[in-house]
Coordinates of C-alpha atoms in Angstrom, one line a residue:
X1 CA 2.6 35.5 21.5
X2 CA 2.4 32.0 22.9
X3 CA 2.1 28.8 20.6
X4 CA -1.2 27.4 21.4
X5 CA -1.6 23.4 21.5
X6 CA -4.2 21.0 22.0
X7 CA -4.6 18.5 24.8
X8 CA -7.2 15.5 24.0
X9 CA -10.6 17.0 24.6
X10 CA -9.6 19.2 22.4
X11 CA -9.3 22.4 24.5
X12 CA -7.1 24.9 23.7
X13 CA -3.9 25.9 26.3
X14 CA -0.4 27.3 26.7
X15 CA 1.9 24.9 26.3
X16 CA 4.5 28.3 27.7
X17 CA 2.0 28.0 30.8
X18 CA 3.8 27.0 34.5
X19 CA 3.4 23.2 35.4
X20 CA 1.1 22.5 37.9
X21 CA 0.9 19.9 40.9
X22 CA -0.8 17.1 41.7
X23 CA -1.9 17.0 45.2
X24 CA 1.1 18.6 46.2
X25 CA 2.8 16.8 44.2
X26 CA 5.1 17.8 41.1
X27 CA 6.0 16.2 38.2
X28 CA 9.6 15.7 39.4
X29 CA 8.1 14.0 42.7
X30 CA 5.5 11.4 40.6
X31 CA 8.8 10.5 38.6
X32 CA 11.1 9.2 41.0
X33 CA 8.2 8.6 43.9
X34 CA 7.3 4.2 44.1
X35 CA 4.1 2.7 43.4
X36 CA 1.7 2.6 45.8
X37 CA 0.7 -0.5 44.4
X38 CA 3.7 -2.6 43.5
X39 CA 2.2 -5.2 41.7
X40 CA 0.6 -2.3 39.1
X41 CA 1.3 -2.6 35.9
X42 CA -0.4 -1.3 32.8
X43 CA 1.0 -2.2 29.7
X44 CA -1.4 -0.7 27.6
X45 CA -1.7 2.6 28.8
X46 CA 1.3 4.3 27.3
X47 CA 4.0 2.9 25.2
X48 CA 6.4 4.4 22.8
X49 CA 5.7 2.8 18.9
X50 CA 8.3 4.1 16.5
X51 CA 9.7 7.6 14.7
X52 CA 6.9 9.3 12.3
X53 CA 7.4 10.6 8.8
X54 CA 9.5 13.9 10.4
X55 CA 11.6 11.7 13.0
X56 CA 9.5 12.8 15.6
X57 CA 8.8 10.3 18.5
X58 CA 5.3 8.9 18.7
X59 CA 3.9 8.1 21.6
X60 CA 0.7 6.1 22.0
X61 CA -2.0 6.7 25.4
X62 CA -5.0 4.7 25.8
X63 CA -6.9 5.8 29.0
X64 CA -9.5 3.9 29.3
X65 CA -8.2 0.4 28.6
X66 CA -8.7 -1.0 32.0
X67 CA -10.7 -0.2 35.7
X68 CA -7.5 -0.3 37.4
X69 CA -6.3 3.2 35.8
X70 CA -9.2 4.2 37.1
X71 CA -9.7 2.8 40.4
X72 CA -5.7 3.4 41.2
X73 CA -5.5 7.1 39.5
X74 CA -2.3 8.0 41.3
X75 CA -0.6 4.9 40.3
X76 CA -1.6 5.4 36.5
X77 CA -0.2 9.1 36.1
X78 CA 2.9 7.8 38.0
X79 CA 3.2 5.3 35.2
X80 CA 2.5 7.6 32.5
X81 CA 5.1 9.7 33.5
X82 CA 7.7 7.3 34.1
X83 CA 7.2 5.6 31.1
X84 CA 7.2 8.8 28.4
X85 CA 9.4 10.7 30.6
X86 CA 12.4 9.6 29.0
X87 CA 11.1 10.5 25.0
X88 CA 9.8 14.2 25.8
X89 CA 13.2 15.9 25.4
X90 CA 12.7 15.8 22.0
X91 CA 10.1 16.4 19.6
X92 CA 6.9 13.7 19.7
X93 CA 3.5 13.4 18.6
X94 CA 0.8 11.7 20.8
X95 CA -1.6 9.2 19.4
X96 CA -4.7 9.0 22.1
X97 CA -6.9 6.2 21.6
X98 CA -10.2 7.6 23.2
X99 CA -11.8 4.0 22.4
X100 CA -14.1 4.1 26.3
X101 CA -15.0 0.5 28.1
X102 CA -13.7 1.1 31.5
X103 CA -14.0 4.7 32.4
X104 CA -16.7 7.6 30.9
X105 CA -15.0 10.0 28.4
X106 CA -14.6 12.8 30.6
X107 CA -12.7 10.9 32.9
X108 CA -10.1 9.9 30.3
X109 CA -10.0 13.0 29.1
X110 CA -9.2 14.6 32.5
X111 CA -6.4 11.8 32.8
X112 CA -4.2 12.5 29.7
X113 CA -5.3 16.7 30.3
X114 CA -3.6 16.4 33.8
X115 CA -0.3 15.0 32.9
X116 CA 0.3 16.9 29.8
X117 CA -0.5 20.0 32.0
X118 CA 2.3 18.9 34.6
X119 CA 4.8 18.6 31.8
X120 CA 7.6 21.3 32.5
X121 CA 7.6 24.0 29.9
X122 CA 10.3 23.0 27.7
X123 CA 8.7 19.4 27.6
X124 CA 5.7 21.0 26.7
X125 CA 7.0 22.8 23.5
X126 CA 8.0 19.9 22.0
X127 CA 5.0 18.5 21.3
X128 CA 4.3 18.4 17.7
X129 CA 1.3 17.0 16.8
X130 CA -2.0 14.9 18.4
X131 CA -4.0 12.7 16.8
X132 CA -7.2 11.4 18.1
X133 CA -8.7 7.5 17.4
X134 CA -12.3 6.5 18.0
X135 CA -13.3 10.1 19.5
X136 CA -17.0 10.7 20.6
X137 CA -19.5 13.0 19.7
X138 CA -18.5 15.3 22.7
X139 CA -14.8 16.0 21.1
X140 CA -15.9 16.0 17.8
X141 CA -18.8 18.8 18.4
X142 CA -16.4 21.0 21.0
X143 CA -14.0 21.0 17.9
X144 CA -17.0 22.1 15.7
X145 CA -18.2 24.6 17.4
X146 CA -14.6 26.6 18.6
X147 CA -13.6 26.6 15.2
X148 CA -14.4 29.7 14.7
X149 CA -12.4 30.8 17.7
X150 CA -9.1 29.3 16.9
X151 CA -6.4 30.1 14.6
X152 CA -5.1 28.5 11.9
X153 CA -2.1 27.4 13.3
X154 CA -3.8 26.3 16.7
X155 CA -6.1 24.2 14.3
X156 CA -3.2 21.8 12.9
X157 CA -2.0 20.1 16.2
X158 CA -4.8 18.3 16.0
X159 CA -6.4 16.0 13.7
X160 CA -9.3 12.6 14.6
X161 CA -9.2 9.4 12.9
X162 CA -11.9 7.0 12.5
X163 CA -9.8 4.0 12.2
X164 CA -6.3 2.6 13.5
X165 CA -5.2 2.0 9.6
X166 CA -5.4 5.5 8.9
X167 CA -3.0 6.6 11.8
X168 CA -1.2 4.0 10.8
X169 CA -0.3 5.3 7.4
X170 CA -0.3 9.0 8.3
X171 CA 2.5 8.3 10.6
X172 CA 4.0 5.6 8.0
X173 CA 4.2 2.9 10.5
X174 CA 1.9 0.6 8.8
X175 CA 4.2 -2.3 9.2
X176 CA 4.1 -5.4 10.1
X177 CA 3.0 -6.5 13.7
X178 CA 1.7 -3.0 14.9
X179 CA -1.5 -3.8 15.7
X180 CA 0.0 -5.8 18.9
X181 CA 0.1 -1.8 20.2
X182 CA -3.4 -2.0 20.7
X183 CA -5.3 -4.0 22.4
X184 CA -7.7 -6.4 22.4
X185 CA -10.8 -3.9 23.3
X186 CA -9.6 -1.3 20.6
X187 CA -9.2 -3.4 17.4
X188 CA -12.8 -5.4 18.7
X189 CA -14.6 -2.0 18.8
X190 CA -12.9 -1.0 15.5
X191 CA -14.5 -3.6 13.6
X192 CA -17.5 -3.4 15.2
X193 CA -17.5 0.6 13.6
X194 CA -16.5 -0.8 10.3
X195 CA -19.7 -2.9 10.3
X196 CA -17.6 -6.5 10.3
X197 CA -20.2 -9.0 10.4
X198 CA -17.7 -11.3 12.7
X199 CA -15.4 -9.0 14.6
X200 CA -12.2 -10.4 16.4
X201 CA -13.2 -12.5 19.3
X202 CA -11.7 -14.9 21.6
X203 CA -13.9 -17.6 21.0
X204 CA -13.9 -18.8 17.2
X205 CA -10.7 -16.7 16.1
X206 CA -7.8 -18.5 14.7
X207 CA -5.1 -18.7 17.4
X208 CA -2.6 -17.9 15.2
X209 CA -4.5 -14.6 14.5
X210 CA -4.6 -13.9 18.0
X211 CA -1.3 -14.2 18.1
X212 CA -0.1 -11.9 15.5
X213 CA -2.4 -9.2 16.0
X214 CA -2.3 -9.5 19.6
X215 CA 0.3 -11.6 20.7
X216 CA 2.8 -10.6 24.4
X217 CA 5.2 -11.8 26.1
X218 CA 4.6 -14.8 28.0
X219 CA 7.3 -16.5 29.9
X220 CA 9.7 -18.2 27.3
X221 CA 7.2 -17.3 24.4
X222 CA 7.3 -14.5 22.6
X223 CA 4.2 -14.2 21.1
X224 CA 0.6 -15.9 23.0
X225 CA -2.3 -14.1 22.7
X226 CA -3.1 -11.5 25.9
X227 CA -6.6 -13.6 26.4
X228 CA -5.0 -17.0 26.4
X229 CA -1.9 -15.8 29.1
X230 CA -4.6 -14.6 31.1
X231 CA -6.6 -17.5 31.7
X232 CA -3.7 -19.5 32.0
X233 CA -2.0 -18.0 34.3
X234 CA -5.5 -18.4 36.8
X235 CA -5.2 -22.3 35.7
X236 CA -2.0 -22.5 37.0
X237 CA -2.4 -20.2 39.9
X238 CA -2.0 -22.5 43.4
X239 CA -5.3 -21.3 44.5
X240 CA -6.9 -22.9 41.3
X241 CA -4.7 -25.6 40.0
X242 CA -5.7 -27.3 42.9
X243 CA -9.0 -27.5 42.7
X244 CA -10.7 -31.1 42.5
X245 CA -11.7 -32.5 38.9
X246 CA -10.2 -29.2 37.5
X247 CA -11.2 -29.5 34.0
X248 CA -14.5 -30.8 34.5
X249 CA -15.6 -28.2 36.2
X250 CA -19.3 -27.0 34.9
X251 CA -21.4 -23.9 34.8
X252 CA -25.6 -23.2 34.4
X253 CA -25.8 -22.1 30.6
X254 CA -27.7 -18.8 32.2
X255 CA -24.3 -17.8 33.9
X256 CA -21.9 -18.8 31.2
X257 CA -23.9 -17.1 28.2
X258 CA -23.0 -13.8 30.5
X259 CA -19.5 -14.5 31.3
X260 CA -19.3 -15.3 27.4
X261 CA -20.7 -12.3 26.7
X262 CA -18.4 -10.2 28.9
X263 CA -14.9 -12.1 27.9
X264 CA -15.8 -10.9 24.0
X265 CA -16.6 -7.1 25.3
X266 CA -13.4 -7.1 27.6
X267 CA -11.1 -9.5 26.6
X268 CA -8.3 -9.7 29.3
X269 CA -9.7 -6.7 31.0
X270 CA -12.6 -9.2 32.6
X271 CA -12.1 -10.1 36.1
X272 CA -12.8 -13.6 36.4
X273 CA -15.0 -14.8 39.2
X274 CA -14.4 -18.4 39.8
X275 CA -12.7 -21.1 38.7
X276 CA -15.2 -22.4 36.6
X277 CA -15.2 -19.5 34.5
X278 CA -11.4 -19.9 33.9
X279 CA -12.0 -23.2 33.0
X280 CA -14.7 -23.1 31.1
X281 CA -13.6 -20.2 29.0
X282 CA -10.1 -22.0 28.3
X283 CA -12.2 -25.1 26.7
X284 CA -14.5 -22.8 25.1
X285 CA -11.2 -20.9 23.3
X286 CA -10.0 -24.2 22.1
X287 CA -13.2 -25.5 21.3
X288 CA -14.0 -23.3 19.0
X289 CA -11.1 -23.7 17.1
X290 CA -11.6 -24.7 13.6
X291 CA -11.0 -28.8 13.1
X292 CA -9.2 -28.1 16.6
X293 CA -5.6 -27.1 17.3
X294 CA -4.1 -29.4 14.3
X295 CA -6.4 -28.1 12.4
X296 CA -6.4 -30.4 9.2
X297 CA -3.9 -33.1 10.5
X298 CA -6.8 -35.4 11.1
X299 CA -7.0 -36.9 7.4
X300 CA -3.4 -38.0 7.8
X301 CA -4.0 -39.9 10.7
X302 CA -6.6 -41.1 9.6
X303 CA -4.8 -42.5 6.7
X304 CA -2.8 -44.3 9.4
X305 CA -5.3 -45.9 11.0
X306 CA -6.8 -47.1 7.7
X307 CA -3.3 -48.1 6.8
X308 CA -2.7 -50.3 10.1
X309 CA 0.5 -48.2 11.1
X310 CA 1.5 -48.4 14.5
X311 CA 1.8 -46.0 17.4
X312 CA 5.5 -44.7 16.5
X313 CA 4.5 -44.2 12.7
X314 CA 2.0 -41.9 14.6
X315 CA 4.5 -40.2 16.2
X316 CA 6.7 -39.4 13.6
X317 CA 3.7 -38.1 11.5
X318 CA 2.6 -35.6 14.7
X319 CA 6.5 -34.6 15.2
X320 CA 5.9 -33.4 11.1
X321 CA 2.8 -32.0 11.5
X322 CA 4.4 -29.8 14.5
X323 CA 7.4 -28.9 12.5
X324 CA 4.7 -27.4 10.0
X325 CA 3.1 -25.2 12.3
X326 CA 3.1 -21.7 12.2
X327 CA 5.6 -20.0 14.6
X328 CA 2.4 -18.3 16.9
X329 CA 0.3 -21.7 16.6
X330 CA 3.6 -23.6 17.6
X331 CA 4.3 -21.0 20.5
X332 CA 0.6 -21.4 22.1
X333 CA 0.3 -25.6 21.7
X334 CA 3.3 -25.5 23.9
X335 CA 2.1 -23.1 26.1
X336 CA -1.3 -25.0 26.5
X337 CA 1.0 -28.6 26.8
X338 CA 3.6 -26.8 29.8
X339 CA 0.1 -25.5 31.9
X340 CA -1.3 -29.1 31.5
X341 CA 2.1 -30.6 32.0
X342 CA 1.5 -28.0 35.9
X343 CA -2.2 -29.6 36.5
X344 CA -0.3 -32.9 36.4
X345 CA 1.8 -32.7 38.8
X346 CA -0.9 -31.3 40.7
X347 CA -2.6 -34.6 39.9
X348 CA -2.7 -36.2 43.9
X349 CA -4.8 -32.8 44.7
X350 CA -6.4 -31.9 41.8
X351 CA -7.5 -35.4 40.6
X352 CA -6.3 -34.7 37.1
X353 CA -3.5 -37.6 36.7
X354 CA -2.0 -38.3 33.1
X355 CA -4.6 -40.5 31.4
X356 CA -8.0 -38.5 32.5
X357 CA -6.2 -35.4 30.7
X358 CA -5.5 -36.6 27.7
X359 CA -9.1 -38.3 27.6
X360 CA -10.1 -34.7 28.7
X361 CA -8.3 -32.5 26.1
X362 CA -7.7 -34.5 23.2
X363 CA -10.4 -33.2 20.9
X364 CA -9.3 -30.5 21.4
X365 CA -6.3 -30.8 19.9
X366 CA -7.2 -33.2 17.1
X367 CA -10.9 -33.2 15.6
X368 CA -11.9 -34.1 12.3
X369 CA -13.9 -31.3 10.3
X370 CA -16.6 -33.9 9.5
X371 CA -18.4 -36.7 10.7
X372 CA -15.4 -39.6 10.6
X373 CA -16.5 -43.5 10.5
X374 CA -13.0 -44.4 12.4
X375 CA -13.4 -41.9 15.0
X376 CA -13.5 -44.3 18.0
X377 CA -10.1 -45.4 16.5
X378 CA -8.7 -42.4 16.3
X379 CA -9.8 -41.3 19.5
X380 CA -7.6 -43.9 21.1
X381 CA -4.6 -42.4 19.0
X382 CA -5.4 -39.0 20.2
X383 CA -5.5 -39.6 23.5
X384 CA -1.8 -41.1 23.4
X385 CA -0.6 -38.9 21.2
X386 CA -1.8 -36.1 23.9
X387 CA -0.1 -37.7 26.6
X388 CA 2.8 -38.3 24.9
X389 CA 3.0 -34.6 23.9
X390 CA 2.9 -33.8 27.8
X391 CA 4.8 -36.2 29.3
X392 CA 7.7 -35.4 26.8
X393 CA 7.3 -31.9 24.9
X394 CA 10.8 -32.2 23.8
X395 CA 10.1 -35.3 21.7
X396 CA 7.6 -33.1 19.6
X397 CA 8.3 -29.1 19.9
X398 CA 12.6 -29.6 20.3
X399 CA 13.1 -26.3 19.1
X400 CA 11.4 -23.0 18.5
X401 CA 11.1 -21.7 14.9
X402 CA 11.8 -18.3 15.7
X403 CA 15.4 -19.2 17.5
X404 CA 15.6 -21.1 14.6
X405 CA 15.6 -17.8 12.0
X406 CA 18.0 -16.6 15.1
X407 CA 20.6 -19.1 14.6
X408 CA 20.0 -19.1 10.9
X409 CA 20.7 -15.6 10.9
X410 CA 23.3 -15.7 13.4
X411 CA 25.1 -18.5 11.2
X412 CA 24.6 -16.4 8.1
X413 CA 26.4 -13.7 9.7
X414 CA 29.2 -15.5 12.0
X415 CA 29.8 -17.2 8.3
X416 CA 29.7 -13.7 6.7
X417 CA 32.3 -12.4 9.4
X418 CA 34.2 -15.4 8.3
X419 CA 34.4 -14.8 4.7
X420 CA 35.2 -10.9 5.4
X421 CA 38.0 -12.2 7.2
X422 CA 38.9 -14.6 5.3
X423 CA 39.0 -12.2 2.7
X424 CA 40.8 -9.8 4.3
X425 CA 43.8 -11.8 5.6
X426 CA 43.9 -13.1 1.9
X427 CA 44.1 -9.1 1.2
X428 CA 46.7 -8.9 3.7
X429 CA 48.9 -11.8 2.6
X430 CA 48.9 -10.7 -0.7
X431 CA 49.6 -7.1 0.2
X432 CA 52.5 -8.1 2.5
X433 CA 53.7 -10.6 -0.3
X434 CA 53.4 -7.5 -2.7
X435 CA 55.8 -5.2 -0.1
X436 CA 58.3 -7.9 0.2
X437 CA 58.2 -8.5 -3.2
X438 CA 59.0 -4.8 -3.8
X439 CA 61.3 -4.9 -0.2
X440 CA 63.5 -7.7 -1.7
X441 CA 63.9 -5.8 -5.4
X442 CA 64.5 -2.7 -4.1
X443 CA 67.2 -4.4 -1.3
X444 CA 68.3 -6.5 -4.4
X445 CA 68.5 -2.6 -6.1
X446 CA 70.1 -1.2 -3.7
X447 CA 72.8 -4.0 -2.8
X448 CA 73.6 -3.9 -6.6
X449 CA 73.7 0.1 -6.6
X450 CA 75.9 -0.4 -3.7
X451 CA 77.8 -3.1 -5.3
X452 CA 78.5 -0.7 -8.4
X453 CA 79.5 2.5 -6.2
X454 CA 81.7 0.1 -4.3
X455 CA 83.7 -1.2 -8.2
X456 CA 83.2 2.2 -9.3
X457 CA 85.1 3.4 -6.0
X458 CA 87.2 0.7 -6.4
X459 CA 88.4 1.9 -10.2
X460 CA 88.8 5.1 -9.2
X461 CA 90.9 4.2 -6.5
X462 CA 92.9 2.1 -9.4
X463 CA 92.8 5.4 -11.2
X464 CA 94.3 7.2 -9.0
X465 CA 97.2 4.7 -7.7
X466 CA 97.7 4.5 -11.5
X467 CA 97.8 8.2 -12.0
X468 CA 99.9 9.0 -9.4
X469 CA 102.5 5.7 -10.0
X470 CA 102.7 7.2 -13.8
X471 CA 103.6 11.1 -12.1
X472 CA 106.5 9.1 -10.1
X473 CA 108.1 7.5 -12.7
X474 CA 107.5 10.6 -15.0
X475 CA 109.4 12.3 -12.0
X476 CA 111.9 9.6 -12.0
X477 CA 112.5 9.9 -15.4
X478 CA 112.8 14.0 -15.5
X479 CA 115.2 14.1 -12.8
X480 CA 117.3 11.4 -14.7
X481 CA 117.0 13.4 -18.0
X482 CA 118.2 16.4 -15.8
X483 CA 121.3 14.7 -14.1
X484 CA 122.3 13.3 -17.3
X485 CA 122.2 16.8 -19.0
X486 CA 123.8 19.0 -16.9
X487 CA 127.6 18.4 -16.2
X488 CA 129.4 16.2 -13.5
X489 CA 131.3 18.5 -10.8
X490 CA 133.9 15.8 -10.0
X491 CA 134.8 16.4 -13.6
X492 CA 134.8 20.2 -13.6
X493 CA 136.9 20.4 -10.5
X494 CA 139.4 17.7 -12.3
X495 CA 139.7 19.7 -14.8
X496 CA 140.0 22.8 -12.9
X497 CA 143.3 21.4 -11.2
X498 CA 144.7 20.3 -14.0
X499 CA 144.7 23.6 -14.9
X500 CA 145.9 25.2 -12.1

């Protein structure tokens, strides 16, 4: 009997079921086949997150994210299967995220149904589990109503989830900086389920929340939310950042209340237009920015200016305040100070020189909370403040706080290494001063053992010459004794002829 799994409409197949084609296409071809598009690239559409609570790979699809899956359908499934390819030898869970903006519900479902259904068998088997996030009514009644037609076993590959949080801690990966998985559309229309009065926007939303919850990759930065690089990447664009009086561009409020409208329903996924709806949403996201992108730094300066300090006392004060930024606030000021450092140097097409930028942006960046009687003082601080800040960003932002925790950690552990060896040549010296220590006693040992055998050969060698002089002269001696005893033959023969 087959083993019966789910895909994400929540129909029932056989994962022990043939792979089928595409077109004429197989899953082998779509994997090592190019782009059609080369510029496609869908970040959000399928990503690998992390290991659930049985080591099992979890893999995240979201569909319906953007038009372009949909518009450029052979593209998408050649992305999908290049990017999960590689974690589908071994056992994985899918999370689909069936959150719908872009395309209808059938349509996504059709999308994730058609590459899980070109999966070779053995790929197939090793699916373990999939969990569905902000399904509609049309999944949640087909699972109502074929319950009674599926086993028991069939029943627990699937489970739906009202909220990310609960996937989350299912699959214990409720850690720190997962919600930059998801994107901006998702978490928005989550809230707006939860009944959040004020649901994450781009417009009034701390930029430092942006950041962390949906902070990318964005040149040298590691974190700026997906919103902000999108609009600044237009700004900077040559076919915009030339445009005449850039930043003042303007808008008929009819035009820009639906432009608003559609940036805090799409987020990044809105097609701009024109340029003046880059520009005007860019002003509008640091606009609305609580006491502006300082926040609360006014009061200090303020405190200059009653205090009569002058401009490099300023300075000073601004190159604190920056070191007290939070790491994603830090990461987007300079972000926002390199593009207006590129609409400078645009300045003799664009009209934008130095000065008319920093009388531009500035309140922007510093603005009090309320109503200030010195604020046509301050103003004039701001202003150069600003312009210093773009003319030289080193003199302010000179390094980055997270490559500071790098080279703090990397210190920590060269010192570390250091120590370890330290410690272990120490080990060594002693060890090797312990062995010739015991080397030169037992060398000292032997020498004297040897020394011994050589006195004890030595007596015995007196011993013996001693012996065997003593059994000479007690031979010497006998024979004497014997030639004195017996008698002389010269006498005997005397006698004898005496006789005769």
């Amino acid at each position: 009997m087959s083993s019966l799994s789910y895909n994400v409409s929540g129909v029932l197949y056989d994962s022990d079921s043939e792979s089928i084609e595409y077109n004429g296409l197989t899953y082998d071809d779509l994997l090592h086949s190019n782009f059609n598009d080369t510029t496609f690239n869908e970040n959000y559409l399928a990503r690998y997150i992390g290991k659930g609570p049985n080591m099992e790979r979890i893999l995240l699809i979201i569909p319906s994210v953007s038009s372009k899956v949909n518009l450029n359908y052979d593209d998408s499934l050649r992305f999908i299967i290049k990017i999960l390819d590689e974690h589908l030898d071994r056992k994985y869970s899918l999370v689909i995220c069936q959150t719908c903006i872009s395309w209808t519900d059938s349509n996504s479902y059709f999308f994730v149904n058609q590459w899980y259904n070109m999966l070779p068998r053995y790929k197939k088997k090793n699916l373990v589990k999939v969990y569905l996030i902000h399904s509609l009514m049309m999944t949640k009644t087909f699972l109502t109503l074929s319950n009674p037609f599926k086993s028991s076993k069939a029943l627990d590959k699937v489970e739906v989830f009202d909220t990310l949080s609960d996937v989350l801690h299912k699959l214990e990966l409720n850690k720190r900086n997962m919600l930059r998985n998801f994107p901006y559309i998702v978490q928005r229309a989550e809230e707006i389920n939860l009944g959040i009065q004020r649901p994450i926007s781009p417009f009034g939303t701390d930029l430092w929340i942006l950041s962390a919850r949906l902070g990318i990759r964005y040149k040298e930065f590691h974190h700026i939310p997906s919103i902000l690089c999108y609009v600044l990447q237009y700004l900077e664009s040559k076919e915009y950042v030339t445009t005449q009086n850039l930043l003042h561009l303007q808008m008929d409020s009819t035009r820009l209340y639906e432009v608003v409208t559609k940036v805090e329903e799409l987020g990044e996924n809105y097609e701009f237009l024109s340029v003046e709806e880059v520009v005007l949403v860019f002003r509008l996201i640091l606009g609305t920015q609580r006491c502006g992108l300082f926040g609360e730094a006014h009061t200090q300066f303020a405190s200059l200016i009653v205090n009569k300090s002058t401009f490099e006392e300023a300075q000073e004060e601004l190159k604190r305040q920056v070191k007290s930024l939070k790491s994603e606030l830090f990461e987007c000021i300079l972000c926002i100070i390199k593009t207006l450092r590129v609409i400078v140097r645009n300045s003799n097409r664009n009209g934008m020189n130095l000065k008319i930028i920093s009388k531009t942006m500035a309140p922007f960046f510093f603005r009090p909370l309320k109503p200030d009687v010195y604020i046509y003082k301050l103003l004039q601080l701001y202003e150069g403040l600003l312009s210093s800040m773009i003319e030289k960003p080193g003199l302010y932002f000179d390094k980055d706080p997270q490559t500071k925790l790098v080279k703090q950690e990397h210190t920590n552990t060269e010192s570390t290494k250091e120590s370890t060896k330290e410690t272990r040549e120490s080990t060594r010296e002693t060890r090797d001063g312990k062995l010739k220590e015991t080397k030169s006693r037992e060398t000292s040992r032997e020498s004297k053992s040897r020394d011994v055998s050589r006195e004890s050969k030595r007596e015995t060698t007196r011993e013996s010459k001693s012996r065997e002089v003593s059994r000479e002269t007690t031979r010497e001696k006998g024979s004497r004794l014997i030639e004195d005893k017996s008698p002389r033959n010269d006498s005997i023969n005397l006698s004898d002829t005496h006789s005769n």
